[in-house]
Each structure stands twice: as C-alpha cells, then as structure tokens.
Coordinates of C-alpha atoms and ligand atoms in Angstrom, one line a residue:
M979 CA 50.0 77.3 -143.2
R980 CA 51.2 80.0 -145.5
K981 CA 47.6 80.9 -146.4
L982 CA 46.5 81.0 -142.8
Y983 CA 49.5 83.3 -142.0
S984 CA 48.7 85.7 -144.7
F985 CA 45.0 85.7 -143.7
C986 CA 46.0 86.6 -140.1
S987 CA 48.3 89.3 -141.1
S988 CA 45.6 90.9 -143.3
C989 CA 43.2 90.7 -140.3
A990 CA 45.8 92.4 -138.2
L991 CA 46.2 95.1 -140.7
L992 CA 42.4 95.6 -141.1
F993 CA 42.1 95.8 -137.3
L994 CA 44.8 98.4 -137.1
L995 CA 43.2 100.4 -139.9
L996 CA 39.7 100.2 -138.2
S997 CA 41.0 101.1 -134.8
R998 CA 42.8 104.1 -136.4
L999 CA 39.7 105.3 -138.2
L1000 CA 37.7 105.0 -135.0
T1001 CA 40.2 107.0 -132.9
F1002 CA 41.1 109.4 -135.6
G1003 CA 37.9 111.4 -135.2
A1004 CA 38.9 112.2 -131.6
Y1005 CA 42.4 113.3 -132.6
A1006 CA 41.4 115.3 -135.7
Q1007 CA 39.0 117.7 -133.9
N1008 CA 40.1 121.2 -134.5
Q1009 CA 42.8 121.7 -131.9
P1010 CA 40.8 121.1 -128.7
V1011 CA 42.0 123.1 -125.7
D1012 CA 41.8 122.7 -122.0
A1013 CA 40.3 125.2 -119.5
A1014 CA 43.4 127.3 -119.7
G1015 CA 43.2 127.4 -123.5
H1016 CA 46.1 125.0 -123.9
Q1017 CA 46.4 122.4 -126.6
W1018 CA 47.5 118.8 -126.1
W1019 CA 51.2 119.4 -126.8
Q1020 CA 51.3 122.2 -124.2
N1021 CA 50.2 119.8 -121.5
A1022 CA 52.3 116.8 -122.7
V1023 CA 55.7 115.5 -121.6
F1024 CA 57.8 114.6 -124.5
Y1025 CA 60.5 111.9 -124.5
E1026 CA 63.3 111.5 -127.1
I1027 CA 64.1 107.9 -128.1
Y1028 CA 67.3 107.1 -130.0
P1029 CA 66.0 103.8 -131.4
R1030 CA 69.4 102.2 -131.9
S1031 CA 69.9 102.3 -128.2
F1032 CA 66.5 101.9 -126.5
A1033 CA 65.5 98.2 -126.5
D1034 CA 66.7 95.4 -128.8
S1035 CA 64.0 92.8 -129.4
N1036 CA 65.9 90.5 -131.7
N1037 CA 69.3 90.5 -130.1
D1038 CA 71.3 91.9 -133.0
G1039 CA 72.8 94.5 -130.8
V1040 CA 70.8 97.4 -132.2
G1041 CA 67.5 98.6 -130.8
D1042 CA 64.3 98.4 -132.8
L1043 CA 60.6 99.4 -133.0
N1044 CA 59.4 96.1 -131.4
G1045 CA 61.8 97.0 -128.5
I1046 CA 60.1 100.4 -128.1
T1047 CA 56.7 98.7 -128.2
S1048 CA 57.8 96.4 -125.4
K1049 CA 58.7 99.4 -123.2
L1050 CA 55.5 101.5 -123.7
D1051 CA 54.2 100.5 -120.2
Y1052 CA 57.4 101.7 -118.7
L1053 CA 57.0 105.1 -120.5
K1054 CA 53.4 105.3 -119.5
K1055 CA 54.3 104.7 -115.9
L1056 CA 57.0 107.3 -116.1
G1057 CA 54.5 109.9 -117.2
V1058 CA 55.4 110.3 -120.9
D1059 CA 52.7 111.6 -123.3
A1060 CA 54.6 111.7 -126.6
I1061 CA 57.7 110.0 -127.9
W1062 CA 60.0 111.6 -130.5
I1063 CA 61.8 108.8 -132.3
T1064 CA 65.0 109.9 -134.0
P1065 CA 65.1 108.7 -137.7
C1066 CA 64.2 105.1 -138.2
Y1067 CA 63.7 105.3 -142.0
P1068 CA 65.8 103.3 -144.5
S1069 CA 69.3 104.8 -144.4
P1070 CA 72.9 103.8 -145.2
Q1071 CA 73.5 104.9 -141.5
V1072 CA 76.4 107.2 -142.3
D1073 CA 74.9 109.7 -139.8
F1074 CA 72.9 106.9 -138.0
G1075 CA 69.7 107.6 -139.7
Y1076 CA 70.0 111.4 -140.4
D1077 CA 70.9 110.3 -143.9
V1078 CA 67.5 109.2 -145.2
S1079 CA 67.2 107.1 -148.4
D1080 CA 63.4 106.7 -148.3
Y1081 CA 61.1 108.9 -146.2
E1082 CA 58.1 106.5 -146.4
N1083 CA 59.4 103.3 -144.9
I1084 CA 61.2 101.8 -142.0
D1085 CA 64.8 100.6 -142.0
P1086 CA 64.9 96.8 -141.8
M1087 CA 67.3 97.2 -138.9
Y1088 CA 64.4 98.7 -136.9
G1089 CA 61.6 96.6 -138.3
T1090 CA 58.8 97.0 -140.8
L1091 CA 55.9 99.4 -141.4
L1092 CA 53.7 96.7 -139.8
D1093 CA 55.9 96.9 -136.7
F1094 CA 55.5 100.7 -136.8
D1095 CA 51.7 100.4 -137.1
R1096 CA 51.7 98.0 -134.1
M1097 CA 53.8 100.4 -132.1
E1098 CA 51.7 103.3 -133.0
S1099 CA 48.5 101.5 -132.1
A1100 CA 49.9 100.2 -128.8
A1101 CA 51.1 103.7 -128.0
R1102 CA 47.8 105.2 -128.8
Q1103 CA 45.9 102.8 -126.6
R1104 CA 48.1 104.1 -123.7
G1105 CA 47.6 107.7 -124.7
I1106 CA 51.1 108.1 -126.0
R1107 CA 51.6 109.9 -129.3
I1108 CA 54.4 109.3 -131.8
I1109 CA 56.5 112.2 -133.2
M1110 CA 58.7 111.3 -136.2
D1111 CA 62.1 113.0 -136.8
Y1112 CA 61.9 114.7 -140.1
V1113 CA 65.3 115.3 -141.8
I1114 CA 64.2 118.1 -144.1
N1115 CA 67.5 119.8 -145.0
H1116 CA 69.1 116.9 -146.8
T1117 CA 68.7 113.3 -148.0
S1118 CA 71.1 110.5 -148.2
D1119 CA 73.3 110.4 -151.3
R1120 CA 71.6 107.0 -151.9
H1121 CA 68.1 108.5 -152.0
K1122 CA 66.5 107.8 -155.4
W1123 CA 66.1 111.6 -155.9
F1124 CA 69.8 112.2 -155.5
L1125 CA 70.8 109.2 -157.6
D1126 CA 68.7 110.6 -160.4
S1127 CA 69.9 114.2 -159.7
R1128 CA 73.6 113.3 -160.0
S1129 CA 73.1 111.1 -163.1
S1130 CA 73.2 114.0 -165.5
R1131 CA 72.9 117.8 -165.7
D1132 CA 69.5 117.5 -167.2
S1133 CA 68.0 114.8 -165.1
A1134 CA 64.5 115.2 -163.8
H1135 CA 65.8 115.7 -160.2
R1136 CA 68.9 117.8 -161.0
D1137 CA 67.4 120.9 -159.6
W1138 CA 66.2 119.1 -156.4
Y1139 CA 69.7 119.6 -154.9
V1140 CA 72.1 122.5 -154.8
W1141 CA 74.6 122.2 -157.8
H1142 CA 77.2 124.8 -158.8
D1143 CA 80.0 125.1 -161.2
P1144 CA 83.6 125.1 -159.9
K1145 CA 85.2 128.5 -159.2
N1146 CA 88.8 128.8 -160.3
G1147 CA 89.1 125.1 -160.5
G1148 CA 87.8 124.6 -156.9
P1149 CA 84.7 124.8 -154.8
P1150 CA 82.2 127.6 -155.6
N1151 CA 82.9 129.5 -152.3
N1152 CA 84.3 129.2 -148.7
W1153 CA 81.3 127.5 -147.1
V1154 CA 82.3 124.8 -144.7
S1155 CA 80.4 121.7 -143.5
V1156 CA 79.2 121.4 -139.8
F1157 CA 81.2 118.2 -139.7
G1158 CA 84.4 119.8 -141.1
G1159 CA 86.0 120.6 -144.4
S1160 CA 84.4 122.2 -147.5
A1161 CA 80.7 122.0 -147.8
W1162 CA 81.1 121.3 -151.5
Q1163 CA 81.7 118.0 -153.1
L1164 CA 82.7 117.6 -156.7
D1165 CA 80.8 115.1 -158.7
P1166 CA 83.3 114.1 -161.5
Q1167 CA 80.6 112.6 -163.7
T1168 CA 78.8 115.9 -164.3
G1169 CA 81.7 118.3 -163.4
Q1170 CA 79.7 120.3 -160.8
Y1171 CA 79.8 120.6 -157.1
Y1172 CA 76.9 119.8 -154.8
Y1173 CA 76.3 121.5 -151.4
H1174 CA 76.2 119.5 -148.2
A1175 CA 75.8 121.3 -144.9
F1176 CA 76.7 118.1 -143.1
Y1177 CA 78.5 115.0 -144.4
K1178 CA 79.2 114.6 -148.1
Q1179 CA 76.8 111.7 -148.0
Q1180 CA 74.0 114.2 -147.0
P1181 CA 73.4 116.4 -150.0
D1182 CA 71.2 119.5 -149.3
L1183 CA 67.8 119.6 -150.9
N1184 CA 67.0 122.7 -152.9
W1185 CA 64.0 124.2 -151.1
N1186 CA 63.7 126.9 -153.7
N1187 CA 62.3 124.2 -156.0
P1188 CA 58.5 124.0 -155.7
E1189 CA 58.7 120.3 -156.5
V1190 CA 60.9 119.7 -153.5
V1191 CA 58.5 121.6 -151.3
K1192 CA 55.5 119.6 -152.5
A1193 CA 57.3 116.3 -152.2
M1194 CA 58.4 117.0 -148.7
V1195 CA 55.1 118.4 -147.5
D1196 CA 53.4 115.3 -148.9
V1197 CA 55.6 113.1 -146.8
T1198 CA 54.2 114.7 -143.7
R1199 CA 50.6 113.9 -144.9
W1200 CA 51.6 110.3 -145.5
W1201 CA 52.8 109.9 -141.9
Y1202 CA 49.8 111.8 -140.4
E1203 CA 47.6 109.4 -142.2
R1204 CA 49.5 106.6 -140.5
G1205 CA 48.7 108.1 -137.2
V1206 CA 51.7 110.2 -136.2
S1207 CA 51.0 113.3 -134.1
G1208 CA 53.8 115.5 -135.4
F1209 CA 57.4 115.9 -136.4
R1210 CA 60.6 117.1 -134.9
L1211 CA 62.2 119.1 -137.7
D1212 CA 65.9 118.5 -138.1
A1213 CA 68.4 121.3 -138.8
V1214 CA 65.8 123.9 -139.8
D1215 CA 68.2 126.8 -139.8
K1216 CA 70.1 125.2 -142.7
L1217 CA 67.3 125.0 -145.4
F1218 CA 68.4 127.9 -147.5
E1219 CA 71.6 129.3 -148.8
D1220 CA 72.5 132.6 -150.4
P1221 CA 71.4 132.5 -154.1
D1222 CA 74.4 134.7 -155.0
M1223 CA 76.8 132.2 -153.4
R1224 CA 78.7 134.9 -151.5
D1225 CA 81.5 133.8 -149.2
N1226 CA 80.6 133.8 -145.5
P1227 CA 82.6 136.5 -143.7
V1228 CA 85.8 135.0 -142.1
L1229 CA 86.2 135.5 -138.3
P1230 CA 89.4 135.2 -136.3
G1231 CA 90.6 131.8 -135.4
K1232 CA 89.7 128.2 -136.3
N1233 CA 87.0 125.9 -135.2
E1234 CA 87.4 122.4 -133.6
H1235 CA 87.8 120.9 -137.1
G1236 CA 90.6 123.2 -138.0
D1237 CA 88.4 125.2 -140.5
P1238 CA 88.4 129.0 -140.4
N1239 CA 85.6 130.4 -138.2
L1240 CA 82.9 131.9 -140.4
D1241 CA 80.0 134.1 -139.7
E1242 CA 77.3 131.9 -141.3
I1243 CA 75.1 134.7 -142.6
Y1244 CA 74.8 133.2 -146.1
T1245 CA 74.1 129.6 -145.0
S1246 CA 72.1 129.7 -141.8
G1247 CA 68.8 131.2 -140.8
L1248 CA 67.9 132.6 -144.2
P1249 CA 64.4 134.1 -144.4
G1250 CA 62.9 131.5 -146.8
V1251 CA 62.8 129.0 -143.9
H1252 CA 59.7 130.7 -142.5
D1253 CA 57.7 130.1 -145.7
V1254 CA 58.6 126.5 -145.5
L1255 CA 57.6 126.3 -141.8
R1256 CA 54.3 128.0 -142.5
G1257 CA 53.5 125.4 -145.2
L1258 CA 54.4 122.5 -142.9
R1259 CA 52.3 124.0 -140.1
K1260 CA 49.2 124.4 -142.2
V1261 CA 49.2 120.6 -142.9
A1262 CA 50.1 119.9 -139.2
D1263 CA 47.1 122.0 -138.1
E1264 CA 44.8 120.0 -140.3
H1265 CA 45.8 117.0 -138.2
N1266 CA 46.0 118.6 -134.8
A1267 CA 49.7 117.8 -134.9
V1268 CA 52.7 119.5 -133.5
L1269 CA 56.0 120.7 -135.0
V1270 CA 59.0 120.5 -132.7
G1271 CA 62.1 122.3 -134.0
E1272 CA 65.8 121.7 -133.7
T1273 CA 66.3 125.4 -133.4
W1274 CA 69.8 126.4 -132.3
T1275 CA 69.8 130.1 -131.7
S1276 CA 72.1 132.5 -130.1
N1277 CA 69.5 134.9 -128.7
I1278 CA 65.8 135.1 -127.8
Q1279 CA 64.9 137.2 -130.8
E1280 CA 66.0 134.5 -133.2
L1281 CA 64.2 131.9 -131.2
R1282 CA 61.0 134.0 -131.2
K1283 CA 61.0 134.1 -135.0
Y1284 CA 60.6 130.3 -135.2
Y1285 CA 57.1 130.5 -133.6
G1286 CA 56.1 132.7 -136.5
E1287 CA 54.9 136.2 -136.6
H1288 CA 51.4 135.0 -136.2
N1289 CA 52.3 131.9 -134.2
D1290 CA 51.9 130.0 -137.5
E1291 CA 55.2 128.2 -137.7
I1292 CA 56.8 125.8 -135.1
Q1293 CA 54.7 125.3 -132.0
L1294 CA 57.7 123.9 -130.0
P1295 CA 61.0 125.4 -131.0
M1296 CA 63.6 123.9 -128.6
D1297 CA 65.4 126.4 -126.4
F1298 CA 69.0 125.2 -126.6
M1299 CA 70.2 128.4 -124.8
F1300 CA 68.7 126.8 -121.7
A1301 CA 70.6 123.6 -122.3
M1302 CA 73.7 125.6 -122.9
V1303 CA 73.7 127.2 -119.5
N1304 CA 76.5 124.8 -118.6
K1305 CA 76.8 125.5 -115.0
V1306 CA 74.4 124.9 -112.1
S1307 CA 73.9 128.5 -111.4
A1308 CA 70.8 130.2 -110.0
S1309 CA 71.5 133.5 -111.6
S1310 CA 72.2 132.1 -115.1
F1311 CA 69.1 129.9 -115.2
R1312 CA 67.0 132.8 -113.7
K1313 CA 68.2 135.0 -116.5
Q1314 CA 67.5 132.5 -119.3
I1315 CA 64.0 131.7 -117.9
S1316 CA 63.1 135.3 -117.7
L1317 CA 64.3 135.9 -121.3
V1318 CA 62.1 133.0 -122.6
E1319 CA 59.2 134.2 -120.5
S1320 CA 59.4 137.7 -121.9
S1321 CA 59.5 136.4 -125.5
G1322 CA 55.8 135.6 -125.4
G1323 CA 56.3 132.1 -126.9
W1324 CA 55.5 128.8 -125.3
P1325 CA 58.8 127.6 -123.8
V1326 CA 60.4 124.3 -124.7
Y1327 CA 63.0 123.1 -122.2
V1328 CA 65.6 120.5 -123.0
I1329 CA 68.7 119.7 -121.0
S1330 CA 70.2 117.0 -123.3
N1331 CA 69.8 115.1 -126.5
H1332 CA 71.7 112.7 -128.8
D1333 CA 74.1 115.5 -130.0
I1334 CA 75.3 116.9 -126.6
Q1335 CA 77.0 115.5 -123.6
R1336 CA 74.5 114.0 -121.1
S1337 CA 73.2 116.4 -118.5
Y1338 CA 74.3 114.1 -115.7
D1339 CA 78.0 114.8 -116.6
R1340 CA 77.5 118.4 -117.8
Y1341 CA 75.9 119.6 -114.6
G1342 CA 77.4 117.0 -112.2
D1343 CA 80.2 118.0 -109.9
G1344 CA 81.5 114.5 -109.4
Q1345 CA 80.3 114.4 -105.8
H1346 CA 76.6 115.2 -105.8
N1347 CA 75.7 114.0 -109.3
D1348 CA 72.5 112.2 -108.3
A1349 CA 71.3 115.2 -106.2
I1350 CA 72.1 117.5 -109.1
A1351 CA 70.2 115.2 -111.6
K1352 CA 67.1 115.6 -109.3
L1353 CA 67.7 119.3 -109.1
M1354 CA 67.8 119.6 -112.9
A1355 CA 64.5 117.7 -113.1
G1356 CA 63.2 120.0 -110.4
I1357 CA 63.8 123.0 -112.7
Y1358 CA 62.9 121.9 -116.2
L1359 CA 59.8 119.9 -115.1
T1360 CA 58.3 122.6 -113.0
L1361 CA 58.6 125.5 -115.4
R1362 CA 55.9 126.8 -117.7
G1363 CA 56.2 125.1 -121.1
T1364 CA 56.8 121.7 -122.6
P1365 CA 59.7 119.7 -121.4
I1366 CA 61.5 117.1 -123.6
L1367 CA 63.3 114.3 -121.7
Y1368 CA 66.2 112.4 -123.3
Y1369 CA 66.0 108.7 -122.8
G1370 CA 68.0 107.6 -119.7
E1371 CA 68.0 111.1 -118.2
E1372 CA 65.4 109.8 -115.8
I1373 CA 67.8 107.2 -114.4
G1374 CA 70.9 109.4 -114.3
M1375 CA 72.6 107.9 -117.3
E1376 CA 76.1 109.2 -117.9
N1377 CA 78.2 109.7 -121.0
N1378 CA 80.4 106.7 -121.9
D1379 CA 82.9 108.3 -124.3
P1380 CA 85.2 106.0 -126.3
T1381 CA 88.8 105.9 -125.1
R1382 CA 90.3 104.6 -128.3
V1383 CA 89.8 106.0 -131.8
E1384 CA 89.2 102.5 -133.2
D1385 CA 86.1 102.1 -131.1
V1386 CA 84.4 105.3 -132.3
K1387 CA 81.3 104.8 -134.4
D1388 CA 80.2 108.4 -135.0
P1389 CA 82.2 109.5 -138.1
V1390 CA 82.8 113.0 -136.8
G1391 CA 84.6 111.5 -133.8
R1392 CA 86.9 109.6 -136.0
V1393 CA 87.8 112.5 -138.2
N1394 CA 88.5 114.9 -135.4
W1395 CA 89.8 112.6 -132.7
P1396 CA 90.7 113.4 -130.0
V1397 CA 89.6 117.0 -130.0
D1398 CA 86.0 115.8 -130.8
K1399 CA 85.3 112.3 -129.7
G1400 CA 81.9 112.3 -131.5
R1401 CA 78.5 111.6 -130.0
D1402 CA 78.8 107.9 -129.1
G1403 CA 79.1 108.8 -125.4
E1404 CA 75.6 110.2 -125.1
R1405 CA 74.0 107.4 -127.3
T1406 CA 74.8 104.3 -125.3
P1407 CA 72.1 101.6 -124.6
M1408 CA 69.3 102.3 -122.2
Q1409 CA 70.1 100.7 -118.8
W1410 CA 67.1 98.5 -118.0
N1411 CA 68.7 96.3 -115.2
N1412 CA 72.1 95.2 -114.0
R1413 CA 72.3 92.1 -116.0
P1414 CA 74.8 91.9 -118.9
N1415 CA 74.6 95.0 -121.2
G1416 CA 72.0 96.5 -118.9
G1417 CA 69.3 94.2 -120.3
F1418 CA 69.3 96.2 -123.5
T1419 CA 70.2 93.2 -125.7
G1420 CA 71.0 89.5 -125.5
G1421 CA 73.6 90.1 -128.2
K1422 CA 76.6 92.4 -128.4
P1423 CA 75.4 96.0 -128.1
W1424 CA 76.5 98.4 -130.8
L1425 CA 77.9 100.7 -128.1
P1426 CA 79.2 99.6 -124.7
V1427 CA 77.2 100.2 -121.5
P1428 CA 79.0 102.2 -118.8
A1429 CA 80.0 100.8 -115.5
S1430 CA 77.4 102.9 -113.8
V1431 CA 74.8 100.4 -115.0
T1432 CA 75.1 98.5 -111.8
T1433 CA 73.6 101.3 -109.8
H1434 CA 71.8 103.4 -112.4
N1435 CA 69.2 101.2 -114.1
V1436 CA 65.4 101.0 -114.3
E1437 CA 65.0 97.9 -112.2
S1438 CA 67.2 98.8 -109.3
E1439 CA 65.9 102.4 -109.2
S1440 CA 62.3 101.3 -109.3
K1441 CA 62.9 99.6 -105.9
D1442 CA 64.6 102.6 -104.3
P1443 CA 62.2 105.4 -103.2
K1444 CA 65.1 107.8 -103.2
S1445 CA 66.3 107.1 -106.7
I1446 CA 66.4 109.6 -109.5
L1447 CA 63.8 107.5 -111.4
E1448 CA 61.3 107.6 -108.5
F1449 CA 61.9 111.4 -108.3
Y1450 CA 61.1 111.8 -112.0
R1451 CA 58.0 109.6 -111.6
H1452 CA 56.6 111.6 -108.7
L1453 CA 57.4 114.9 -110.3
L1454 CA 55.8 114.0 -113.6
A1455 CA 52.7 112.6 -111.8
L1456 CA 52.5 115.9 -109.9
R1457 CA 53.0 117.9 -113.1
H1458 CA 50.1 116.1 -114.7
Q1459 CA 47.7 116.6 -111.8
N1460 CA 48.6 120.1 -110.7
R1461 CA 46.9 122.9 -112.6
A1462 CA 49.4 125.5 -111.3
L1463 CA 52.4 123.5 -112.6
L1464 CA 50.6 122.8 -115.9
D1465 CA 49.0 126.2 -116.6
G1466 CA 50.2 128.6 -114.0
E1467 CA 52.1 131.8 -114.7
Y1468 CA 55.8 132.0 -113.7
V1469 CA 56.5 134.5 -110.9
P1470 CA 60.2 134.8 -109.9
L1471 CA 61.0 135.3 -106.2
N1472 CA 64.1 136.4 -104.3
Q1473 CA 65.8 137.5 -107.5
E1474 CA 68.9 138.7 -105.9
D1475 CA 69.7 135.3 -104.3
P1476 CA 72.9 134.0 -105.9
N1477 CA 72.4 130.4 -104.8
V1478 CA 68.7 129.6 -104.6
L1479 CA 66.4 129.8 -107.6
S1480 CA 62.8 130.2 -106.5
Y1481 CA 59.6 131.0 -108.2
L1482 CA 55.8 130.6 -107.9
R1483 CA 53.6 129.0 -110.4
R1484 CA 50.1 130.4 -110.1
Y1485 CA 46.9 129.4 -111.7
K1486 CA 43.6 130.9 -110.4
D1487 CA 43.6 130.0 -106.7
E1488 CA 46.3 127.3 -106.9
T1489 CA 49.9 128.3 -106.1
V1490 CA 53.0 126.2 -106.1
L1491 CA 56.3 127.4 -104.7
V1492 CA 59.6 125.9 -106.1
A1493 CA 62.9 126.5 -104.4
L1494 CA 66.1 125.0 -105.8
N1495 CA 69.4 125.2 -104.0
M1496 CA 71.8 125.5 -106.9
S1497 CA 74.9 125.4 -104.7
G1498 CA 76.9 122.7 -103.0
T1499 CA 76.5 124.4 -99.6
P1500 CA 73.5 124.5 -97.2
Q1501 CA 71.4 127.7 -97.8
K1502 CA 68.8 129.5 -95.8
V1503 CA 66.0 131.3 -97.5
S1504 CA 63.1 133.4 -96.4
F1505 CA 60.0 134.1 -98.5
D1506 CA 57.8 137.0 -97.9
L1507 CA 54.7 136.3 -100.0
A1508 CA 52.6 139.2 -98.7
T1509 CA 52.9 141.1 -102.0
Q1510 CA 51.7 138.0 -103.8
G1511 CA 48.5 138.0 -101.7
F1512 CA 49.7 135.6 -99.0
P1513 CA 50.2 137.8 -95.8
S1514 CA 50.7 134.7 -93.7
A1515 CA 51.5 132.0 -96.2
K1516 CA 51.4 128.4 -95.3
A1517 CA 53.2 125.7 -97.2
K1518 CA 52.6 122.0 -97.7
S1519 CA 55.3 119.9 -99.4
L1520 CA 54.3 118.3 -102.6
L1521 CA 57.7 116.9 -103.4
T1522 CA 61.1 117.5 -101.8
T1523 CA 64.5 116.0 -101.4
L1524 CA 64.7 117.6 -97.9
Q1525 CA 65.0 115.1 -95.0
T1526 CA 62.6 117.0 -92.8
E1527 CA 59.5 119.0 -93.5
P1528 CA 60.3 122.7 -93.1
A1529 CA 58.6 124.5 -90.3
S1530 CA 58.2 127.9 -92.0
L1531 CA 58.6 129.7 -95.3
S1532 CA 60.4 132.6 -93.5
D1533 CA 63.2 130.4 -92.5
L1534 CA 63.7 127.6 -94.9
A1535 CA 66.9 125.5 -94.7
L1536 CA 67.9 123.9 -97.9
E1537 CA 70.6 121.2 -98.1
P1538 CA 73.1 121.3 -100.9
F1539 CA 71.3 121.0 -104.3
A1540 CA 67.9 120.4 -102.5
V1541 CA 64.6 120.6 -104.3
Y1542 CA 61.5 121.9 -102.4
I1543 CA 58.2 122.0 -104.2
A1544 CA 55.2 123.1 -102.0
E1545 CA 51.6 124.1 -102.3
V1546 CA 51.1 127.6 -100.9
S1547 CA 47.9 128.6 -99.2
K1548 CA 46.6 131.6 -97.1
Ligands
GLC992 C1 70.8 117.3 -136.5 C2 70.8 116.0 -135.7 C3 72.2 115.4 -135.8 C4 72.6 115.2 -137.2 C5 72.5 116.5 -138.0 C6 72.5 116.2 -139.5 O1 71.6 118.2 -135.9 O2 70.3 116.2 -134.4 O3 72.3 114.2 -135.0 O4 73.9 114.7 -137.3 O5 71.2 117.0 -137.8 O6 71.4 115.6 -140.0

C-alpha cells in the first residue's frame, strides 16, 4: 500500500514536471505582444488572494492552497487572468506571513509544495497565472539567516542584516518602525541593535551586501522554474537606509502610534532600490514574468521612477494615490487619472487590499453602497491599465472590524487600540454562500464573517442578474473582448462637470464611451463628440445600470451613481 502510494505520488510529480516543460516553451517566448504591442500582463486582470481567508479545504479555520485550487473555476468565470497570493511561505505568522522564515517552501498551514504544484498546474490549464508575494525588505527573526546573523558579531550572516552599535546607551538614531516605537532592537547577546522597519520580529535585510542580493535574486529563479509568472514586491521603498545613520528630520505632531512625525528621507525611497529592481527585472524578463510593486508614493514623479528610467524596473507599480482618493468625486478621480495618464507609465489601478479598509465601506455612503460598488468597478475596470481586484470586492464585501481588543488578531491593532483597530476587518473570510461562516470553512474561521454574508455572497449573487458580482462578470467579459477597453487611448470628456466623470476609450475605429454619475442625485449630461470625429454620434449600450436605454447622447439622464458604458459609432 505504502509502495503503491509513493509510486503514484512520483507519477503525479513526473506528470506535473512534464506538463510544465511542455507549456513552458509557450510562456518563455521573448515577451510576445498583441496587435497593440501589449504584453500579457497589460491585458490581464489581476486578483489578490489573502490565502488565510479565501477557502479552507481541511476545516481548520484557515484557508489553504487546496482551497484556492478548488475555486479556480470561480475565478476563471469571473474573468481573472492572474492571482497574486499574499505570502504562503513558512512563517511564525507574527505579521501573517509577511515574516518569512523560508522563501523556498510552503507553510504547512497552507499545504505543501506538491499542493502548490497542483494549484499552479490547475491554474495554468485554465489560463490563470500565479504571482507570488515577495517580502524583500526583511525576513522573520526565525529565518536561518537571521538566527546565524544574531549568533555572534563575526557569524557568516552577520552583515546580511543592519546592525549598529548603541549611541549614548540607546538606539543608534531616531528612526521609528511603521508599526510604532523605535525601529531598533537591542540584541543583548552581541550588544548591538538591529534595524526593523516593521515589527521587531522582521529584521531588515542589508541590501548593500552582494551576498544578500544574490540570494534574494536566486529565490526568484527558483520560483520561476516552478512555474510562477511574477512577483508582487513588498515594501520596496524600504530596502535601503542612510549609511551615515542620520536622524530623520522631525516634523510637527505625532503619528497614530504616538511617535513623533518624521520626514523619512533617510529610511524611505533611497536610490539604491532602483539597482535592486533592475536586477530583479532582468531575471523576470528572462521568464516573461511581471513585477508588481507595493509602491506607496505621494506624487506622480515618485511613482514614475519605479517604472525605471528605461522602463527596466517594475512593470506594474501600484498607484495607491488612486486608492487614496477617498471620496466618490468626479473631479478628484479625473485629476488623478490625468496625472497617471501624463506620466507615460502603464497605469495600475487598485481600490483596496489587505492593508486598507475595504472599498465598499470607504466609498459607500451607507445608502447606495451596492450602486457605488458597481460605480467603482465602472471606473477602475474601464480605464487604460492593469486593474488588481481584492478578493471579495466583486461581491461587495464589507469591513468587519473587531469591537473588542481581545478579539484583535493583527498585532498592530492590539498595540494601538482603539485608535488603530488593525487590519482584521478587511481580511475576513470570503463569503461563498449564506451557510454558516459563509461556506468558507466547516470549522471555526480565524476571523468572523460579517452579517452581510446573508445577502453578499457568491451563491446568492450568482442568481441575481442585478448583483454586484454579475456586474463585475459582465464588465470583465466586456473588458476582455473589447479592443477599445483593452488597448484604447483615454480621452477625457466634459472636464468641467463636477458630478459626472466621462471619457472615451479609442482604439483604431472602435470607440467606447464611459459615463459615471459620481453623485447621489440624478444628473443630465450632454456629449458633443463632433470634435472627436462623430458629428452625429450614435451610441449602443454595452453595459449599464440604467433602467432604460437612453435615447440620445445629447440628453443623457443618469440616475444616482449610475454607470453607462456604450459603443459609439458615426
Ligand atoms: C506590506 C504588506 C503588509 C505588511 C508589511 C510588512 O506593507 O502589505 O501587510 O504588514 O508589508 O511586511
């Protein structure tokens, strides 16, 4: 029995390897492009999965890779082309996987490497690519490199991390951690401090050390050879620190953790990061892979730099300035879109993720939340660029914030309660149906499912043609078929309108008009498209939330938060 089992599992492995070799040729061609010169990642829709919360196959209350595999048909039907899985490597889970203790394995909580291979192969069969989350700024303090590093001042890995002597009996300088308190932790055994931009269990790697660079780049090769199509690079702005250890200038006031506000000129966005990105990109290009960046920036010039001077760094740096337009406002979104358009880079639109409050609550007005969820889809899925959905956004999942400090799982929420309740609220289990725990698990879920599960779940919404989910499905299907939506240029219209955001997407002789009422009151708009080459434009709805087909583009009535997407012809 045992022998038969091991024979079968070797067969399975051989099969996986063979199928990978057969399909690899197709993937490894030198960046094939479509008729508009776009690469696969420009036409793809990305979807972020927080594996703890997506689907639990073994009923231990935590999601896993087999759970993801079981939902690939759902993702395919939704119109997803690539999934970014947040870290599923072995980890003590202090920061729920963002503290990695081995970059080349899977945490047993999520499964095994064989489960990964099965998932990757099943995804590939459906035309879905896998993007790993690569935590490059720091490791876990339990990673073997750090264990060795801290063991003595002259250990082989000592210089793989950022160590400094105390200054006046305290930390080397005033740098503070993103999660609060000094960013320096004293190691009593060796008498030096190590630097951690995040929790003290997440020591920063020393990217000035060529051995670190080589080891980290090699990790990407290892995963490419296993079939992944790219990486989402975590916290890229934090890779380097000032070698002279200068204090960050102190600004007025305190932050939410009670630390002084600092201008992070010596700890964020240092130039060395671009060399690292170019190195990672070179290897990515050899595998026709994509780099997605967690690129928090405060202006478009900063964001532009992440593409690289010669477009040789991150292909998809996320535009968080778009997500941070916190109000449904035609003029604010118009401004942000035109800034990104003018930067010359390929835009990457996100409206939520595992670190920020869900878009359903952020944009919702408490009265028209479902309509607003469709409106938001109507904007970020019809713009030029690559959109990244956050799991559950397509069904209108809402935040479920803890109400008692003893229930909080995210450490930052416990330390700073109640000013900062942590990120549990946006990480709750995917709502598959309205059975107990939203069908996520047969056990006790690691985080509670909100009451909205009864109405906002995949099963119920699949049966309702007016649901948010059906809207997403139709819109994503349209986006995949329509050349103007995929490749067309962005042409803003009626730029003075304070309520309705409208634009054309034009590709050769195909033109799509998008009109979005970003207000809670009915609006009338009139489009004169003569200057666009349509003296007597006719429109045919492709997708709309309007109850009746509009008679004319010169007198278009839009209900509150309505979406109107139409094909324009002469
Ligand atoms: C990134 C992740 C966040 C994590 C932090 C530290 O910002 O998105 O979840 O806590 O990095 O790794």
